[in-house]
Amino acid sequence: MKSIDAKTTERILNVCNIVCSGIIIILVVLQIAGIWKNAVYVFEPLLGVKLLIQAFQNREQNKPLALFSVVAAIIIFVAALVILIL
């Protein structure tokens, strides 16, 4: 199996980031419009995924920002879990 070079990895992460952003925007609009009242249960964890992708992308250039993104993603995942339980 060939190893994936850094450029390909960055492209894949950029596409994932854009797709996550688009899905989050659609779900937020559905939530605000009242079309899907439970969309928050889907887009909130997606925000955490988006932050983890950004943390992975920023790990080399800006380590404090990457660490902050990971911490924020953990907080979002915990909040989503609390919302699901309650």
Coordinates of N, CA, C and O in Angstrom, one line a residue:
M1 N 0.8 -1.2 0.0 CA 0.0 0.0 0.0 C 0.9 1.2 0.0 O 1.8 1.4 0.8
K2 N 0.6 2.2 -0.9 CA 1.4 3.4 -1.0 C 1.0 4.3 0.2 O -0.1 4.4 0.6
S3 N 2.0 5.0 0.7 CA 1.7 6.0 1.7 C 1.1 7.3 1.0 O 1.5 7.6 -0.1
I4 N 0.2 7.9 1.7 CA -0.4 9.1 1.2 C 0.5 10.3 1.5 O 0.9 10.5 2.7
D5 N 0.9 11.1 0.5 CA 1.7 12.3 0.8 C 1.0 13.4 1.5 O -0.3 13.4 1.6
A6 N 1.7 14.3 2.0 CA 1.1 15.4 2.8 C 0.1 16.2 2.0 O -0.9 16.7 2.5
K7 N 0.4 16.5 0.7 CA -0.4 17.3 -0.1 C -1.8 16.6 -0.3 O -2.8 17.3 -0.2
T8 N -1.8 15.3 -0.5 CA -3.1 14.6 -0.6 C -3.9 14.6 0.7 O -5.1 14.8 0.6
T9 N -3.2 14.4 1.8 CA -3.8 14.5 3.1 C -4.5 15.8 3.3 O -5.6 15.9 3.8
E10 N -3.8 16.9 3.0 CA -4.3 18.2 3.1 C -5.6 18.4 2.3 O -6.6 19.0 2.7
R11 N -5.5 17.9 1.1 CA -6.7 18.0 0.2 C -7.9 17.3 0.7 O -9.0 17.8 0.7
I12 N -7.6 16.1 1.2 CA -8.7 15.3 1.8 C -9.3 16.0 3.0 O -10.5 16.1 3.1
L13 N -8.5 16.6 3.9 CA -8.9 17.3 5.0 C -9.7 18.5 4.6 O -10.7 18.9 5.3
N14 N -9.2 19.2 3.6 CA -10.0 20.4 3.1 C -11.3 20.1 2.6 O -12.3 20.8 2.9
V15 N -11.4 19.0 1.9 CA -12.7 18.5 1.3 C -13.7 18.2 2.5 O -14.8 18.5 2.5
C16 N -13.1 17.4 3.5 CA -13.9 17.0 4.6 C -14.4 18.3 5.4 O -15.5 18.3 5.9
N17 N -13.5 19.2 5.5 CA -13.9 20.5 6.3 C -15.0 21.2 5.5 O -15.9 21.7 6.2
I18 N -14.9 21.3 4.2 CA -15.9 22.0 3.4 C -17.3 21.2 3.5 O -18.3 21.9 3.7
V19 N -17.2 19.9 3.4 CA -18.4 19.1 3.5 C -19.1 19.3 4.8 O -20.3 19.5 4.9
C20 N -18.3 19.2 5.9 CA -18.8 19.4 7.3 C -19.5 20.8 7.4 O -20.5 20.9 8.0
S21 N -18.8 21.8 6.9 CA -19.3 23.2 7.0 C -20.7 23.3 6.2 O -21.6 23.8 6.8
G22 N -20.8 22.7 5.0 CA -22.0 22.7 4.3 C -23.1 22.0 5.0 O -24.3 22.5 5.1
I23 N -22.8 20.8 5.5 CA -23.9 20.1 6.3 C -24.3 20.8 7.5 O -25.5 20.9 7.8
I24 N -23.4 21.4 8.2 CA -23.7 22.2 9.4 C -24.6 23.4 9.1 O -25.6 23.6 9.8
I25 N -24.3 24.1 8.0 CA -25.1 25.3 7.6 C -26.5 24.8 7.3 O -27.5 25.4 7.7
I26 N -26.6 23.7 6.5 CA -28.0 23.2 6.2 C -28.7 22.8 7.4 O -29.9 23.2 7.6
L27 N -28.1 22.1 8.3 CA -28.8 21.7 9.5 C -29.2 22.8 10.4 O -30.2 22.8 11.1
V28 N -28.3 23.9 10.5 CA -28.6 25.0 11.3 C -29.9 25.8 10.8 O -30.8 26.2 11.5
V29 N -29.9 25.9 9.4 CA -31.0 26.5 8.8 C -32.3 25.7 9.1 O -33.4 26.3 9.4
L30 N -32.2 24.4 9.0 CA -33.4 23.5 9.3 C -33.8 23.7 10.7 O -35.0 23.7 11.0
Q31 N -32.9 23.8 11.6 CA -33.2 24.0 13.0 C -33.9 25.3 13.3 O -34.9 25.4 13.9
I32 N -33.3 26.4 12.7 CA -33.8 27.8 12.9 C -35.2 27.9 12.3 O -36.1 28.5 12.9
A33 N -35.4 27.3 11.1 CA -36.7 27.4 10.4 C -37.8 26.5 11.1 O -38.9 26.7 10.8
G34 N -37.4 25.7 12.0 CA -38.3 24.8 12.6 C -38.7 23.6 11.8 O -39.7 22.9 12.2
I35 N -38.0 23.3 10.7 CA -38.3 22.2 9.9 C -38.0 20.9 10.5 O -38.7 19.9 10.5
W36 N -36.8 20.9 11.2 CA -36.3 19.7 11.9 C -35.9 20.2 13.3 O -34.8 20.7 13.4
K37 N -36.7 19.9 14.2 CA -36.5 20.4 15.6 C -35.3 19.7 16.3 O -34.7 20.3 17.2
N38 N -34.9 18.6 15.8 CA -33.8 17.8 16.5 C -32.5 17.9 15.7 O -31.6 17.1 15.9
A39 N -32.4 18.8 14.8 CA -31.1 19.0 14.0 C -29.9 19.3 14.9 O -28.8 18.9 14.5
V40 N -30.2 19.9 16.1 CA -29.0 20.2 17.0 C -28.3 18.9 17.4 O -27.1 19.0 17.6
Y41 N -29.0 17.8 17.5 CA -28.3 16.6 17.9 C -27.4 16.1 16.8 O -26.5 15.2 17.1
V42 N -27.5 16.6 15.6 CA -26.6 16.1 14.5 C -25.5 17.2 14.3 O -24.3 16.8 14.2
F43 N -25.9 18.5 14.2 CA -24.9 19.5 13.9 C -23.9 19.8 15.0 O -22.8 20.2 14.8
E44 N -24.3 19.6 16.3 CA -23.4 19.9 17.4 C -22.2 19.0 17.4 O -21.1 19.4 17.4
P45 N -22.4 17.6 17.2 CA -21.2 16.8 17.1 C -20.4 17.1 15.9 O -19.2 16.9 15.9
L46 N -21.0 17.5 14.8 CA -20.3 17.8 13.6 C -19.4 19.0 13.8 O -18.3 19.1 13.2
L47 N -19.8 19.9 14.6 CA -18.9 21.1 15.0 C -17.7 20.6 15.7 O -16.6 21.1 15.4
G48 N -17.8 19.5 16.5 CA -16.6 18.9 17.1 C -15.7 18.3 16.1 O -14.5 18.4 16.2
V49 N -16.3 17.6 15.2 CA -15.5 16.9 14.1 C -14.8 18.0 13.3 O -13.6 17.8 13.0
K50 N -15.5 19.1 13.0 CA -14.8 20.2 12.2 C -13.7 20.7 13.0 O -12.6 21.0 12.4
L51 N -13.8 20.9 14.3 CA -12.7 21.4 15.1 C -11.5 20.5 15.2 O -10.4 20.9 15.2
L52 N -11.8 19.2 15.2 CA -10.8 18.2 15.2 C -10.0 18.2 13.9 O -8.8 18.0 13.8
I53 N -10.7 18.4 12.8 CA -10.1 18.5 11.5 C -9.2 19.7 11.4 O -8.0 19.6 11.0
Q54 N -9.7 20.8 11.9 CA -8.9 22.0 12.0 C -7.7 21.9 12.9 O -6.6 22.4 12.6
A55 N -7.8 21.2 14.0 CA -6.7 20.9 14.9 C -5.6 20.1 14.2 O -4.4 20.4 14.3
F56 N -6.0 19.1 13.4 CA -5.1 18.3 12.7 C -4.4 19.1 11.6 O -3.2 18.9 11.4
Q57 N -5.1 20.0 11.0 CA -4.5 20.8 10.0 C -3.5 21.9 10.6 O -2.5 22.2 9.9
N58 N -3.8 22.4 11.8 CA -3.0 23.4 12.4 C -1.9 22.9 13.3 O -1.2 23.7 13.9
R59 N -1.7 21.6 13.4 CA -0.8 21.0 14.4 C 0.6 21.4 14.1 O 1.4 21.6 15.1
E60 N 1.0 21.7 12.9 CA 2.4 22.0 12.6 C 2.6 23.5 12.7 O 3.7 24.0 13.2
Q61 N 1.7 24.3 12.2 CA 1.9 25.7 12.1 C 1.6 26.5 13.4 O 2.3 27.4 13.8
N62 N 0.6 26.0 14.1 CA 0.2 26.7 15.3 C -0.3 25.7 16.4 O -1.5 25.4 16.5
K63 N 0.7 25.2 17.2 CA 0.3 24.2 18.2 C -0.7 24.7 19.2 O -1.6 23.9 19.6
P64 N -0.6 25.9 19.8 CA -1.5 26.4 20.7 C -3.0 26.4 20.2 O -3.9 26.0 20.8
L65 N -3.1 26.8 18.9 CA -4.4 26.8 18.3 C -5.0 25.4 18.1 O -6.1 25.2 18.3
A66 N -4.1 24.5 17.7 CA -4.5 23.1 17.6 C -4.9 22.5 18.9 O -6.0 21.9 19.0
L67 N -4.2 22.8 19.9 CA -4.6 22.3 21.3 C -5.9 22.9 21.7 O -6.8 22.2 22.3
F68 N -6.1 24.2 21.5 CA -7.4 24.9 21.8 C -8.5 24.2 21.0 O -9.6 24.0 21.6
S69 N -8.3 23.9 19.8 CA -9.3 23.3 19.0 C -9.7 21.9 19.5 O -10.9 21.5 19.5
V70 N -8.7 21.2 20.0 CA -9.0 19.8 20.5 C -9.8 20.0 21.8 O -10.8 19.3 22.1
V71 N -9.4 20.9 22.7 CA -10.1 21.2 23.9 C -11.6 21.6 23.7 O -12.5 21.1 24.3
A72 N -11.8 22.5 22.7 CA -13.1 23.0 22.3 C -13.9 21.8 21.8 O -15.1 21.7 22.1
A73 N -13.3 20.9 21.0 CA -14.0 19.8 20.4 C -14.5 18.8 21.6 O -15.6 18.3 21.5
I74 N -13.6 18.6 22.5 CA -14.0 17.8 23.7 C -15.1 18.4 24.4 O -16.1 17.7 24.8
I75 N -15.1 19.7 24.7 CA -16.2 20.4 25.3 C -17.5 20.2 24.5 O -18.6 20.0 25.1
I76 N -17.4 20.4 23.2 CA -18.6 20.2 22.4 C -19.2 18.8 22.5 O -20.4 18.6 22.6
F77 N -18.3 17.8 22.4 CA -18.7 16.4 22.5 C -19.4 16.1 23.9 O -20.4 15.4 23.9
V78 N -18.8 16.6 24.9 CA -19.4 16.4 26.3 C -20.8 17.1 26.3 O -21.7 16.5 26.9
A79 N -20.9 18.3 25.8 CA -22.1 19.0 25.8 C -23.2 18.3 25.0 O -24.4 18.2 25.4
A80 N -22.8 17.7 23.8 CA -23.7 16.9 23.0 C -24.2 15.7 23.8 O -25.3 15.3 23.7
L81 N -23.3 15.1 24.5 CA -23.6 13.9 25.3 C -24.6 14.2 26.4 O -25.6 13.5 26.6
V82 N -24.3 15.4 27.1 CA -25.2 15.8 28.1 C -26.6 16.1 27.6 O -27.6 15.8 28.2
I83 N -26.7 16.8 26.4 CA -28.0 17.1 25.8 C -28.7 15.8 25.4 O -29.9 15.7 25.6
L84 N -28.0 14.8 24.9 CA -28.6 13.5 24.6 C -29.2 12.8 25.8 O -30.2 12.2 25.7
I85 N -28.4 12.9 26.9 CA -28.8 12.2 28.1 C -30.1 12.9 28.8 O -31.0 12.2 29.2
L86 N -30.0 14.2 28.8 CA -31.2 14.9 29.4 C -32.2 15.0 28.4 O -33.3 15.1 28.2

